């Protein structure tokens, strides 16, 4: 009966009062069924899917911010200048 009331989106306190049992017992019953959060009672939303008739119809753009450099590094120049490691925006 506690599970039926929980599926009606009732709170644990109101279920305990109606069934005359303690809140901790109701909480254990509800948790065992996986209905302790209200989110678990809602149906799962479908994933967003983007379908296009032709391949390449949707453009993918990376927006990851890349570091800024004022000069090429030692992997390019094969030398290690003094003061290496200080980038344009760094320390």
PDB file of C-alpha atoms in Angstrom:
ATOM      1  CA  UNK A   1       0.000   0.000   0.000  1.00  0.00           C
ATOM      2  CA  UNK A   2       2.904   2.375   0.713  1.00  0.00           C
ATOM      3  CA  UNK A   3       4.233   1.901  -2.819  1.00  0.00           C
ATOM      4  CA  UNK A   4       0.815   2.664  -4.335  1.00  0.00           C
ATOM      5  CA  UNK A   5       0.587   5.901  -2.337  1.00  0.00           C
ATOM      6  CA  UNK A   6       4.130   6.896  -3.313  1.00  0.00           C
ATOM      7  CA  UNK A   7       3.317   6.405  -6.999  1.00  0.00           C
ATOM      8  CA  UNK A   8       0.532   8.959  -6.422  1.00  0.00           C
ATOM      9  CA  UNK A   9       3.368  11.376  -5.510  1.00  0.00           C
ATOM     10  CA  UNK A  10       2.520  11.428  -1.810  1.00  0.00           C
ATOM     11  CA  UNK A  11       5.215  12.359   0.706  1.00  0.00           C
ATOM     12  CA  UNK A  12       6.723   9.896   3.135  1.00  0.00           C
ATOM     13  CA  UNK A  13       5.181  11.772   6.078  1.00  0.00           C
ATOM     14  CA  UNK A  14       1.659  11.636   4.647  1.00  0.00           C
ATOM     15  CA  UNK A  15       2.030   7.929   3.800  1.00  0.00           C
ATOM     16  CA  UNK A  16       3.219   7.195   7.347  1.00  0.00           C
ATOM     17  CA  UNK A  17       0.283   9.067   8.861  1.00  0.00           C
ATOM     18  CA  UNK A  18      -2.280   7.337   6.655  1.00  0.00           C
ATOM     19  CA  UNK A  19      -0.894   3.836   7.238  1.00  0.00           C
ATOM     20  CA  UNK A  20      -0.102   4.469  10.939  1.00  0.00           C
ATOM     21  CA  UNK A  21       3.500   3.335  10.648  1.00  0.00           C
ATOM     22  CA  UNK A  22       6.726   5.218  11.293  1.00  0.00           C
ATOM     23  CA  UNK A  23       8.358   7.459   8.684  1.00  0.00           C
ATOM     24  CA  UNK A  24      11.566   5.431   8.821  1.00  0.00           C
ATOM     25  CA  UNK A  25       9.732   2.233   7.867  1.00  0.00           C
ATOM     26  CA  UNK A  26       8.008   3.985   4.965  1.00  0.00           C
ATOM     27  CA  UNK A  27      11.357   5.419   3.871  1.00  0.00           C
ATOM     28  CA  UNK A  28      12.907   1.939   3.873  1.00  0.00           C
ATOM     29  CA  UNK A  29      10.022   0.491   1.842  1.00  0.00           C
ATOM     30  CA  UNK A  30      10.137   3.331  -0.672  1.00  0.00           C
ATOM     31  CA  UNK A  31      13.928   3.176  -0.968  1.00  0.00           C
ATOM     32  CA  UNK A  32      13.832  -0.595  -1.572  1.00  0.00           C
ATOM     33  CA  UNK A  33      11.546   0.024  -4.557  1.00  0.00           C
ATOM     34  CA  UNK A  34      13.792   2.834  -5.839  1.00  0.00           C
ATOM     35  CA  UNK A  35      11.127   5.508  -5.426  1.00  0.00           C
ATOM     36  CA  UNK A  36      12.773   7.638  -2.751  1.00  0.00           C
ATOM     37  CA  UNK A  37      13.183  10.678  -5.008  1.00  0.00           C
ATOM     38  CA  UNK A  38      10.372  12.329  -6.935  1.00  0.00           C
ATOM     39  CA  UNK A  39      12.551  12.193 -10.043  1.00  0.00           C
ATOM     40  CA  UNK A  40      12.291   8.392  -9.952  1.00  0.00           C
ATOM     41  CA  UNK A  41       8.498   8.670 -10.246  1.00  0.00           C
ATOM     42  CA  UNK A  42       8.611  10.653 -13.498  1.00  0.00           C
ATOM     43  CA  UNK A  43       8.930   8.798 -16.797  1.00  0.00           C
ATOM     44  CA  UNK A  44      12.342   9.074 -18.383  1.00  0.00           C
ATOM     45  CA  UNK A  45      12.555  11.681 -21.124  1.00  0.00           C
ATOM     46  CA  UNK A  46      13.751  10.457 -24.517  1.00  0.00           C
ATOM     47  CA  UNK A  47      17.185  11.534 -25.687  1.00  0.00           C
ATOM     48  CA  UNK A  48      17.430  14.374 -28.179  1.00  0.00           C
ATOM     49  CA  UNK A  49      18.151  12.926 -31.580  1.00  0.00           C
ATOM     50  CA  UNK A  50      19.013  14.980 -34.599  1.00  0.00           C
ATOM     51  CA  UNK A  51      18.268  13.227 -37.857  1.00  0.00           C
ATOM     52  CA  UNK A  52      18.965  14.741 -41.252  1.00  0.00           C
ATOM     53  CA  UNK A  53      18.102  13.471 -44.694  1.00  0.00           C
ATOM     54  CA  UNK A  54      21.587  14.023 -46.092  1.00  0.00           C
ATOM     55  CA  UNK A  55      24.898  13.249 -44.401  1.00  0.00           C
ATOM     56  CA  UNK A  56      26.755  16.386 -43.391  1.00  0.00           C
ATOM     57  CA  UNK A  57      23.504  18.245 -42.818  1.00  0.00           C
ATOM     58  CA  UNK A  58      24.573  19.154 -39.313  1.00  0.00           C
ATOM     59  CA  UNK A  59      27.832  20.963 -38.610  1.00  0.00           C
ATOM     60  CA  UNK A  60      29.863  20.055 -35.527  1.00  0.00           C
ATOM     61  CA  UNK A  61      31.986  22.824 -34.039  1.00  0.00           C
ATOM     62  CA  UNK A  62      34.399  22.362 -31.154  1.00  0.00           C
ATOM     63  CA  UNK A  63      34.188  25.231 -28.692  1.00  0.00           C
ATOM     64  CA  UNK A  64      36.973  24.138 -26.364  1.00  0.00           C
ATOM     65  CA  UNK A  65      39.109  27.172 -25.470  1.00  0.00           C
ATOM     66  CA  UNK A  66      42.724  26.575 -26.414  1.00  0.00           C
ATOM     67  CA  UNK A  67      45.701  28.148 -24.663  1.00  0.00           C
ATOM     68  CA  UNK A  68      47.344  31.227 -26.146  1.00  0.00           C
ATOM     69  CA  UNK A  69      51.063  31.248 -26.877  1.00  0.00           C
ATOM     70  CA  UNK A  70      53.310  34.199 -27.725  1.00  0.00           C
ATOM     71  CA  UNK A  71      56.021  32.055 -29.350  1.00  0.00           C
ATOM     72  CA  UNK A  72      56.436  28.434 -30.485  1.00  0.00           C
ATOM     73  CA  UNK A  73      57.530  26.049 -27.741  1.00  0.00           C
ATOM     74  CA  UNK A  74      60.563  23.806 -27.344  1.00  0.00           C
ATOM     75  CA  UNK A  75      58.912  20.942 -29.221  1.00  0.00           C
ATOM     76  CA  UNK A  76      58.899  23.084 -32.330  1.00  0.00           C
ATOM     77  CA  UNK A  77      62.174  25.001 -31.936  1.00  0.00           C
ATOM     78  CA  UNK A  78      64.163  22.186 -30.218  1.00  0.00           C
ATOM     79  CA  UNK A  79      65.639  24.714 -27.784  1.00  0.00           C
ATOM     80  CA  UNK A  80      64.699  25.620 -24.240  1.00  0.00           C
ATOM     81  CA  UNK A  81      64.875  29.381 -23.800  1.00  0.00           C
ATOM     82  CA  UNK A  82      65.289  31.007 -20.389  1.00  0.00           C
ATOM     83  CA  UNK A  83      61.984  31.859 -18.731  1.00  0.00           C
ATOM     84  CA  UNK A  84      60.160  28.994 -20.440  1.00  0.00           C
ATOM     85  CA  UNK A  85      56.720  28.202 -19.178  1.00  0.00           C
ATOM     86  CA  UNK A  86      55.326  31.717 -18.999  1.00  0.00           C
ATOM     87  CA  UNK A  87      52.508  31.866 -21.529  1.00  0.00           C
ATOM     88  CA  UNK A  88      50.631  34.902 -22.731  1.00  0.00           C
ATOM     89  CA  UNK A  89      47.931  34.735 -20.075  1.00  0.00           C
ATOM     90  CA  UNK A  90      49.893  32.800 -17.464  1.00  0.00           C
ATOM     91  CA  UNK A  91      52.245  33.719 -14.665  1.00  0.00           C
TER      92      UNK A  91
END
